[in-house]
Short mmCIF file of C-alpha atoms in Angstrom, two decimals:
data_model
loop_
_atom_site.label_atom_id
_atom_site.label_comp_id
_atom_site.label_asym_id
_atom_site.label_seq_id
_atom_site.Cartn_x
_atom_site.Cartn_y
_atom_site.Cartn_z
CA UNK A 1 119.54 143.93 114.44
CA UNK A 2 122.34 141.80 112.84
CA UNK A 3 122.57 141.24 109.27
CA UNK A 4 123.13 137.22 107.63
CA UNK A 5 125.71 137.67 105.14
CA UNK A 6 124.75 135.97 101.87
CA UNK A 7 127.04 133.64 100.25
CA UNK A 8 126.27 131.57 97.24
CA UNK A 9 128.23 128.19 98.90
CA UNK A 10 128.78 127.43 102.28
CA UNK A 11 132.44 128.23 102.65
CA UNK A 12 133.37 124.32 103.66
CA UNK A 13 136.14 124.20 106.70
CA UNK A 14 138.27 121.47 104.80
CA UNK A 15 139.52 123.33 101.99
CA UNK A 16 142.38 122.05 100.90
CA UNK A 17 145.07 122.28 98.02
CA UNK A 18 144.92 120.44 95.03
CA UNK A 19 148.37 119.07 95.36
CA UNK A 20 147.72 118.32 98.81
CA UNK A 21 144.51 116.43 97.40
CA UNK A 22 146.55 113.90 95.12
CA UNK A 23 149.24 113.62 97.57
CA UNK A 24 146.44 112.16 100.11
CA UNK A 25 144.87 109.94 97.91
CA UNK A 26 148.20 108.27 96.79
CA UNK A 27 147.87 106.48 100.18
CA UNK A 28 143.87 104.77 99.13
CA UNK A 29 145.60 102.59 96.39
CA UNK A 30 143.59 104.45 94.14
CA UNK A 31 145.94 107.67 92.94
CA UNK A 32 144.71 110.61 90.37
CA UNK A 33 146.40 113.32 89.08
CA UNK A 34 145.77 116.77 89.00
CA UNK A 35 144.00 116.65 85.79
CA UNK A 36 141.36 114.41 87.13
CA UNK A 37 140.73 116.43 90.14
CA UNK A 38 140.34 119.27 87.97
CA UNK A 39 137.90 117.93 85.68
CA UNK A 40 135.67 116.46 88.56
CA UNK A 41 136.07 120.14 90.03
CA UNK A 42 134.86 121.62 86.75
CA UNK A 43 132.10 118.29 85.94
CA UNK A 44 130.78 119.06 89.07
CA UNK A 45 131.13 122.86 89.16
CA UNK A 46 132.69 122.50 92.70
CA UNK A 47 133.56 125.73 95.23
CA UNK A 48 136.86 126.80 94.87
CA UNK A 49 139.60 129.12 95.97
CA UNK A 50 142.26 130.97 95.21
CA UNK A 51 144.90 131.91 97.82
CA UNK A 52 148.77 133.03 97.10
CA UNK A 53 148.21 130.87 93.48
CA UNK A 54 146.90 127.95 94.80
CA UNK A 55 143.73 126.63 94.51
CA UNK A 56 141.80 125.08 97.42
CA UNK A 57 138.38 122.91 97.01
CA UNK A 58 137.08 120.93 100.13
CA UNK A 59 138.30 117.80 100.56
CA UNK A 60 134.61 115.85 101.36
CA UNK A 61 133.67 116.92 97.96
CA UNK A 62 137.11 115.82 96.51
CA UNK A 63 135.94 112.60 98.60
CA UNK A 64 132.84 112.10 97.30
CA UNK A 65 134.07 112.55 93.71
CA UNK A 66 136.84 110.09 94.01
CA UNK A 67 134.39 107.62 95.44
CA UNK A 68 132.04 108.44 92.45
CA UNK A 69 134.61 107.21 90.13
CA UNK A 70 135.86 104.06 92.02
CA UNK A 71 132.58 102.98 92.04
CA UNK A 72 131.87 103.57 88.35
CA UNK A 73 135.28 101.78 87.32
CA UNK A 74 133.58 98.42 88.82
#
């Protein structure tokens, strides 16, 4: 019989690095810093982390945050 492991999130397959993050969405013409991501990470009390200091969040929900606040700025 196997056994489901239980895990509060879904560990998401695009985790990615915060600096990583910003670096990426230089390139939309719409840049944030690290603060921002932050604060969207802790506003929206996203999955996170840590590994050898850094801290990784998936990228779709980075996504869907920085297309939250493009849209709100119009």
């Amino acid at each position: 019989m196997a056994i489901q492991a239980i895990t509060p999130y879904p560990v998401a397959q695009d985790m990615t690095d915060l600096r990583e993050i910003r670096d990426q969405l230089k390139d939309t013409g719409h840049p944030v810093s690290l603060d921002t991501i932050k604060a969207w990470i802790q506003d929206q009390d996203l999955y996170t982390e840590r590994y050898r200091g850094r801290t990784y969040v998936s990228y779709s929900d980075i996504l869907m945050a920085h297309q939250e606040a493009i849209a709100g700025r119009s």
